[in-house]
XYZ file of C-alpha atoms in Angstrom:
545
model
C 0.072 0.118 -0.071
C 1.227 3.464 -0.855
C 1.797 5.885 1.871
C 0.003 9.275 0.742
C 2.754 12.087 0.000
C 2.676 15.695 1.419
C 2.088 18.442 -1.337
C 5.100 20.728 -1.248
C 4.906 24.032 0.603
C 4.476 27.686 -1.272
C 7.763 29.438 -1.003
C 5.385 32.631 -1.694
C 3.034 31.890 1.045
C 5.589 30.810 3.730
C 7.587 34.170 3.055
C 4.337 36.040 3.895
C 3.842 34.029 6.945
C 7.657 34.797 8.241
C 6.600 38.454 7.507
C 3.561 38.913 9.227
C 5.365 37.048 12.413
C 8.302 39.534 12.002
C 5.174 42.291 12.415
C 3.516 40.920 15.406
C 7.279 40.640 16.976
C 8.024 44.429 16.271
C 4.315 45.224 17.675
C 4.849 43.638 20.898
C 8.315 45.006 21.085
C 7.130 48.839 20.422
C 4.484 48.296 23.488
C 7.063 47.153 25.799
C 9.240 50.080 25.067
C 6.358 52.580 25.528
C 6.020 50.986 29.015
C 9.477 51.607 30.249
C 9.902 55.360 31.566
C 12.425 57.803 30.459
C 16.026 58.118 31.993
C 15.879 60.860 34.701
C 18.640 63.712 34.616
C 21.411 64.236 37.581
C 19.225 66.962 39.693
C 16.267 64.387 39.675
C 18.370 61.558 40.524
C 19.375 63.826 43.443
C 15.875 65.231 44.206
C 14.759 61.345 44.450
C 17.662 60.301 46.622
C 16.961 63.577 48.754
C 13.319 62.421 49.029
C 14.089 58.942 50.124
C 17.128 59.826 52.373
C 16.039 63.139 54.015
C 14.958 61.704 57.636
C 18.361 59.421 57.803
C 20.508 62.404 56.435
C 18.888 64.831 59.165
C 20.286 62.336 61.810
C 23.642 62.212 60.485
C 23.681 66.273 60.338
C 22.555 66.657 63.895
C 25.000 63.816 65.118
C 28.030 65.777 63.445
C 26.814 69.184 64.944
C 27.242 67.544 68.367
C 30.771 65.893 67.768
C 31.779 69.649 66.792
C 30.181 71.058 70.023
C 31.931 68.757 71.795
C 35.341 68.988 70.309
C 35.258 72.329 70.729
C 34.491 72.329 74.360
C 37.176 70.062 74.717
C 39.834 72.339 73.158
C 38.661 75.242 75.059
C 41.422 76.229 77.902
C 40.644 74.527 81.220
C 40.916 77.066 84.176
C 39.984 75.503 87.340
C 41.025 77.553 90.582
C 43.948 76.728 92.133
C 43.369 75.684 95.476
C 46.314 75.693 97.778
C 45.941 73.674 101.016
C 47.709 75.360 104.471
C 49.595 72.524 104.870
C 51.009 72.187 101.875
C 54.810 72.297 101.721
C 55.204 75.775 99.811
C 58.638 76.646 101.579
C 57.566 80.095 101.681
C 57.564 81.385 105.213
C 57.274 84.956 106.826
C 60.765 84.483 107.712
C 61.674 84.013 103.974
C 60.435 87.303 103.284
C 62.858 90.374 103.573
C 62.576 93.893 102.478
C 59.329 94.461 102.136
C 58.169 94.874 106.146
C 55.611 97.102 105.474
C 53.708 95.140 103.152
C 54.536 92.171 105.337
C 52.798 93.646 108.429
C 49.988 94.465 106.506
C 49.323 90.867 105.811
C 50.414 89.476 109.004
C 47.589 91.169 110.131
C 45.040 89.797 107.670
C 46.380 86.563 108.272
C 45.821 87.183 112.180
C 42.108 88.153 111.812
C 41.372 84.918 109.581
C 43.052 82.604 112.531
C 41.629 84.155 115.600
C 38.671 86.650 114.646
C 37.448 86.517 118.096
C 39.247 89.551 119.668
C 38.643 91.681 116.637
C 34.805 90.980 116.060
C 34.469 91.728 120.166
C 35.521 95.508 119.161
C 32.976 95.183 116.323
C 36.153 95.081 113.419
C 35.783 93.288 110.384
C 38.269 91.764 108.112
C 39.322 93.676 105.199
C 37.127 93.141 101.944
C 40.901 93.394 99.893
C 44.032 93.548 99.836
C 46.020 95.111 96.650
C 49.563 95.018 96.211
C 50.786 96.882 93.619
C 54.461 98.229 92.970
C 57.516 97.750 90.275
C 58.237 94.219 88.853
C 60.065 91.895 90.772
C 59.682 93.072 94.556
C 57.761 89.849 95.825
C 54.376 90.900 95.528
C 53.678 87.216 94.951
C 56.216 85.756 97.233
C 53.855 87.763 99.660
C 50.891 86.121 98.662
C 52.412 82.262 98.849
C 53.720 83.543 102.233
C 49.681 84.117 103.009
C 49.020 80.698 101.708
C 51.339 78.719 104.039
C 50.918 80.829 107.205
C 47.223 81.591 107.055
C 44.751 78.661 108.489
C 42.073 79.681 105.462
C 41.542 77.686 102.307
C 43.721 79.866 99.216
C 42.229 80.070 95.828
C 44.695 81.205 93.290
C 44.340 82.176 89.556
C 45.833 84.831 86.870
C 43.710 87.355 85.949
C 44.468 86.722 82.300
C 42.723 83.156 82.092
C 39.543 85.250 82.643
C 39.796 86.505 79.493
C 38.615 84.866 76.437
C 37.264 85.622 72.797
C 33.889 83.862 74.158
C 31.148 86.008 75.030
C 29.996 85.260 79.068
C 33.012 83.057 79.773
C 35.488 84.973 81.459
C 32.160 85.969 83.781
C 31.282 82.432 84.352
C 34.691 81.654 85.512
C 34.526 84.749 88.172
C 31.498 83.294 89.101
C 33.128 79.367 89.848
C 36.101 81.005 91.485
C 34.390 83.011 94.159
C 31.542 79.724 94.319
C 34.087 77.496 95.105
C 35.864 79.959 97.832
C 32.636 80.296 99.685
C 32.284 76.742 99.893
C 35.753 76.440 102.121
C 35.248 79.909 104.208
C 37.025 81.127 105.842
C 38.768 81.580 102.386
C 41.874 83.814 100.286
C 41.408 84.343 96.660
C 44.482 85.379 95.000
C 44.171 87.178 91.398
C 47.357 87.719 89.911
C 48.097 90.317 87.578
C 44.560 92.069 87.976
C 45.582 94.500 85.420
C 44.587 92.102 82.467
C 41.219 92.003 83.545
C 40.402 95.430 85.849
C 41.673 98.027 83.653
C 39.403 101.172 82.914
C 36.237 100.831 81.595
C 35.964 102.424 78.213
C 39.701 102.597 77.585
C 39.165 100.194 74.284
C 36.194 98.219 72.891
C 36.626 94.995 74.583
C 33.297 94.229 76.036
C 33.909 90.801 76.854
C 36.313 92.212 79.272
C 34.372 94.691 80.815
C 31.776 92.194 81.187
C 33.960 89.958 83.252
C 35.452 93.097 85.158
C 31.317 94.086 85.934
C 30.940 90.154 87.381
C 34.407 90.777 89.244
C 32.736 94.032 91.144
C 29.554 92.261 91.886
C 31.111 89.186 93.537
C 33.959 91.085 95.330
C 30.760 93.879 96.736
C 27.147 92.808 95.912
C 24.758 91.386 97.059
C 26.147 87.776 96.925
C 29.404 88.920 98.831
C 30.569 87.533 102.263
C 33.261 88.495 105.076
C 34.460 85.491 105.099
C 36.020 85.722 101.839
C 39.401 88.015 101.629
C 40.552 88.868 97.635
C 44.108 89.704 97.329
C 45.272 90.992 94.053
C 48.776 91.820 92.590
C 49.298 94.114 89.744
C 52.364 96.759 88.126
C 49.775 99.456 86.572
C 47.844 100.816 89.857
C 46.852 103.743 87.810
C 45.509 101.906 84.870
C 43.060 99.865 87.185
C 39.082 100.942 87.141
C 38.446 103.375 89.917
C 35.339 101.259 90.999
C 37.533 98.462 91.489
C 39.946 100.646 94.143
C 37.353 101.839 96.350
C 36.992 100.827 99.918
C 34.699 97.945 100.226
C 36.231 95.897 97.340
C 40.088 96.625 98.223
C 40.323 98.380 101.675
C 43.860 98.147 101.620
C 46.298 99.448 99.022
C 49.723 98.293 99.815
C 52.585 99.694 97.880
C 55.628 97.110 97.455
C 58.548 99.209 97.029
C 62.083 98.243 96.010
C 63.821 97.719 99.106
C 66.434 100.377 100.749
C 69.839 99.115 101.739
C 68.984 97.528 105.321
C 66.192 95.627 103.429
C 68.542 94.405 100.739
C 71.020 93.235 103.149
C 68.216 91.281 104.748
C 67.173 89.660 101.559
C 70.707 88.870 100.648
C 70.982 87.077 103.933
C 67.896 85.300 102.809
C 69.537 83.823 99.068
C 72.375 83.103 101.073
C 71.137 81.279 103.836
C 72.024 77.759 102.204
C 74.929 79.047 100.622
C 78.996 78.838 101.960
C 80.432 82.511 101.985
C 84.157 83.258 102.414
C 85.043 85.199 105.673
C 86.223 88.364 103.554
C 82.989 88.375 101.954
C 81.129 91.785 102.978
C 77.258 91.560 102.300
C 76.903 95.258 103.458
C 79.075 96.249 100.489
C 77.276 94.487 98.063
C 73.718 95.828 99.283
C 75.361 99.506 99.069
C 76.194 98.720 95.167
C 73.101 97.314 94.308
C 70.592 100.230 94.799
C 67.811 100.106 93.353
C 67.798 96.628 92.484
C 64.498 94.474 93.713
C 64.481 90.952 95.713
C 63.869 89.266 92.459
C 67.631 90.929 91.132
C 69.250 89.943 94.270
C 67.943 86.765 94.464
C 69.370 86.285 90.607
C 72.530 87.831 91.536
C 73.227 85.422 94.445
C 72.058 82.314 92.369
C 74.754 83.765 89.326
C 77.330 84.007 91.863
C 77.025 80.588 92.985
C 76.750 79.398 89.653
C 80.103 80.976 88.773
C 81.671 79.764 91.769
C 80.777 75.967 90.975
C 81.921 76.600 87.316
C 85.497 77.523 88.562
C 85.552 74.802 91.053
C 85.441 76.961 94.314
C 84.112 75.784 97.711
C 82.761 79.059 99.114
C 81.527 82.341 97.231
C 83.725 85.250 97.049
C 83.392 88.823 96.456
C 84.615 88.242 92.606
C 81.620 85.980 92.216
C 79.511 88.428 93.525
C 80.891 91.153 91.170
C 80.856 89.332 88.516
C 77.039 88.112 88.993
C 76.190 92.007 89.401
C 77.826 92.663 85.981
C 75.912 89.919 84.602
C 72.524 90.922 85.989
C 73.354 94.635 85.149
C 75.178 95.248 82.249
C 74.460 91.858 80.369
C 76.307 89.095 79.360
C 80.128 89.494 78.224
C 79.876 89.717 74.631
C 81.982 88.298 71.959
C 82.042 91.388 69.877
C 85.753 92.597 68.696
C 86.715 96.309 68.278
C 89.009 97.804 65.949
C 91.936 99.549 67.814
C 90.031 103.062 66.709
C 86.763 102.093 68.290
C 88.337 100.842 71.195
C 89.799 104.297 71.676
C 86.377 105.994 71.440
C 84.814 104.029 73.671
C 87.608 104.343 76.360
C 87.542 108.184 75.835
C 83.415 107.959 75.982
C 83.717 106.093 79.554
C 86.487 108.194 80.995
C 84.043 111.105 80.064
C 81.342 109.681 81.863
C 83.709 108.743 84.774
C 85.421 112.060 84.861
C 82.095 113.998 85.379
C 80.967 111.863 87.828
C 83.703 111.732 90.358
C 83.833 115.877 89.845
C 80.371 116.556 90.849
C 79.909 115.969 94.230
C 75.872 115.216 93.818
C 76.427 112.487 91.555
C 76.977 108.501 92.277
C 80.371 107.666 92.479
C 81.810 105.113 89.845
C 82.237 101.855 91.515
C 83.740 100.383 88.178
C 84.544 101.332 84.875
C 85.099 99.152 81.926
C 85.515 99.032 78.225
C 84.606 95.211 78.051
C 81.423 94.831 75.801
C 78.411 93.219 77.458
C 75.123 93.009 76.306
C 74.384 95.788 73.772
C 77.169 98.062 75.537
C 80.400 98.220 74.363
C 81.543 99.674 77.775
C 80.287 100.575 80.984
C 80.386 102.545 84.428
C 78.559 101.096 87.663
C 77.756 103.405 90.030
C 78.161 103.363 93.954
C 75.891 105.444 95.851
C 77.003 106.638 99.191
C 73.338 106.344 100.373
C 69.792 105.532 99.381
C 68.426 109.256 97.946
C 64.508 109.434 97.627
C 64.411 113.230 96.593
C 66.344 115.534 93.984
C 66.793 119.201 93.528
C 67.180 120.611 89.890
C 70.778 121.181 90.384
C 71.356 117.446 91.234
C 69.114 116.796 88.139
C 71.044 118.824 86.034
C 74.365 117.248 87.225
C 72.901 113.677 86.624
C 72.341 115.178 82.868
C 75.709 116.189 82.588
C 77.106 112.924 84.102
C 74.706 111.469 80.907
C 76.644 113.882 78.521
C 80.249 113.910 79.573
C 80.425 110.696 77.387
C 79.361 112.716 73.924
C 81.052 115.634 74.735
C 84.697 113.543 75.778
C 84.486 111.963 71.705
C 83.995 115.262 70.728
C 86.871 117.245 72.225
C 89.452 114.506 71.689
C 88.123 113.643 68.105
C 86.264 116.167 66.784
C 83.218 114.402 65.896
C 80.698 112.280 67.984
C 79.549 108.707 67.257
C 76.266 106.657 67.769
C 77.554 105.296 71.232
C 75.659 108.201 73.066
C 72.194 106.864 71.817
C 70.952 105.481 75.330
C 72.509 108.665 77.222
C 70.731 110.890 74.765
C 67.526 108.559 75.423
C 67.499 109.506 78.945
C 68.790 112.890 78.632
C 65.415 113.264 76.834
C 63.343 111.620 79.510
C 65.233 113.351 82.419
C 64.518 116.930 80.788
C 61.027 116.166 79.660
C 60.009 114.960 83.603
C 61.502 118.017 84.733
C 59.622 120.563 82.695
C 56.407 118.768 82.129
C 55.993 116.965 85.473
C 58.556 118.499 88.232
C 58.059 122.297 86.882
C 61.521 122.865 87.168
C 61.862 125.421 83.958
C 62.804 128.797 84.036
C 59.786 130.449 82.929
C 56.404 130.593 84.701
C 54.472 128.779 82.046
C 56.654 125.440 82.548
C 56.107 125.960 86.591
C 53.109 124.578 86.084
C 52.590 120.564 85.527
C 49.635 119.218 84.067
C 47.585 116.033 83.607
C 46.563 115.784 79.903
C 48.456 116.904 77.068
C 44.940 117.833 75.241
C 44.768 120.795 77.659
C 48.102 122.302 76.427
C 48.197 125.232 73.724
C 50.436 125.059 71.003
C 52.294 128.059 72.412
C 52.761 125.980 75.808
C 54.054 123.063 74.006
C 56.475 125.143 72.092
C 57.751 127.063 75.215
C 58.330 123.491 77.127
C 60.114 122.156 74.220
C 62.099 124.923 74.472
C 62.834 124.800 78.018
C 63.668 121.121 77.388
C 66.460 121.777 74.928
C 67.499 124.689 77.441
C 68.253 122.307 80.052
C 70.220 119.756 77.687
C 72.442 122.691 76.687
C 73.292 124.028 80.227
C 74.059 120.230 80.982
C 76.360 120.021 77.757
C 77.918 123.395 78.486
C 78.888 122.143 81.907
C 80.277 118.776 80.684
C 82.301 120.515 78.333
C 83.724 123.276 80.687
C 84.726 120.010 83.096
C 86.168 118.265 80.684
C 88.174 120.838 79.025
C 89.315 122.091 82.390
C 90.564 118.420 83.549
C 92.134 117.515 79.946
C 94.997 115.399 81.614
C 92.617 113.397 83.851
C 90.630 112.400 80.644
C 93.630 111.170 79.228
C 94.969 109.111 82.463
C 90.985 107.735 82.580
C 91.723 106.622 78.709
C 94.778 105.586 78.969
C 94.530 103.098 82.077
C 91.141 101.985 80.194
C 93.008 101.329 77.173
C 95.487 99.046 79.160
C 93.674 97.093 81.742
C 90.240 97.318 80.165
C 88.701 97.205 83.489
C 89.197 99.980 86.466
C 88.019 99.152 89.976
C 87.450 101.569 92.902
C 91.133 101.672 93.903
C 92.209 102.754 90.461
C 89.965 105.474 90.475
C 90.883 106.841 93.780
C 94.462 106.712 92.767
C 93.628 108.688 89.419
C 91.413 111.616 91.421
C 93.940 111.935 94.349
C 93.834 115.882 95.171
C 91.309 116.843 93.141
C 88.564 118.762 94.317
C 84.880 118.148 93.908
C 82.614 120.690 92.617
C 79.276 121.173 94.583
C 76.720 123.526 93.222
C 73.685 122.729 95.467
C 72.081 125.827 97.447
C 72.248 126.131 101.207
C 68.522 126.759 101.178
C 65.133 127.152 99.227
C 65.788 123.400 97.577
C 63.031 122.665 95.033
C 62.681 119.089 95.402
C 61.160 115.987 93.337
C 60.906 112.256 93.791
C 63.955 110.307 92.594
C 63.832 107.773 89.717
C 64.585 104.701 91.755
C 66.336 102.635 88.619
C 69.133 99.793 89.098
C 72.627 101.293 88.514
C 73.269 102.644 84.738
C 75.227 100.919 82.523
C 76.434 103.187 80.257
């Protein structure tokens, strides 16, 4: 039986079926493409991301902000009040303080009040609310506060006034409140604020509102509704004239104690304190050293004693000698010996310059005697003359100040007489001349005219004519001193040559050498016997010129 054979497919029909199938596939693909959304742009995607993650990003931002604030607070300086307990080993007692007997007695009174107030209360007395120690730097103000901390039975809190001044508003006032809150918790207590002028300067003197806000808080704490009689405030400052008047009134600082540089007896006591643990040679005379250090403070004397001990150790000595103290005094007053090398002409100029200073100083009876003359460079000075006052002086007449100007100009005049020209070596002398003549005319009223005999408070109160007259008065005083120096040097030219020759030969002349050169020469005394016009003297260290 034969199988049926399928008819052959038509090629044209197959082609048509294939095209129809492709059309159907294309239509289905196009429909799917129409359903797919178009691609989003960058900003559209960013907006969508913000919408979806806004809550989480807000939490992250707040966490970062809290972390930054926390780190800022951690980096801010911490100034917790320093509490010093009475039994702490500060090694500063009343016996360790010398040369400030007046301030010491005032503070001993306060300490006794805090230790046993009953005798004072029985008579109705109250403890002083505040004690302000003021005076030149190095006179022992902070040392006195340490002694109070050691000797008193009260709690002692110490803080520097500079720690109250910050750039953040309200931070200084908050620290003031914290300091006094801590003190009130431990009544009776003593609060010591060092360098008070950093926060207590006169209000309105600058545009620092934060400092003034801190000062206002300090005024309220010292004498306000929250003040107490059981907290005593001690403060130290070098600039009393710059402090605010409200801070200085009674009720805040009842006592203002001036700590002055010590006199010769005080310097002797200070030297005893600082040489107590140092071996001294038997021929060492501390009285002479005390006389040589007129105008120096307790800090200067402590430094001299320490430098003398260092020099003695470096040379291998077993006890401090006079040479050790002389070298230490030169180091403190004149500076460290310099390695500057002068040529022969400069060395000769310096020798005649210092010889002029020494000659005028020895000829004038009112001038302090020269202790040592040197042409060895020290510090910024190429030479110097160290003074040896016979006694401490607190008043100066016009004639004595003119003699002081004469001594200052003696070196410049000697250069002019010998070499016919002047050098820059007298720059410091001329500066001191300008300062003294300005004080004589503007402060002491020692001019020659009636206009300059009246002092003034504010420079804006003077007219142009008065300023011109006073400038001319200053020049007249300087010219008068210059003429006197010229007369002294030209009339004693041989002694000037002797001084210069000895200096070029030995470089350093002591008091015996000076006495030998000046033997038989009469001093000149221009002081009047009566009708003196006196002024406060300038208590400065021995000049190194």
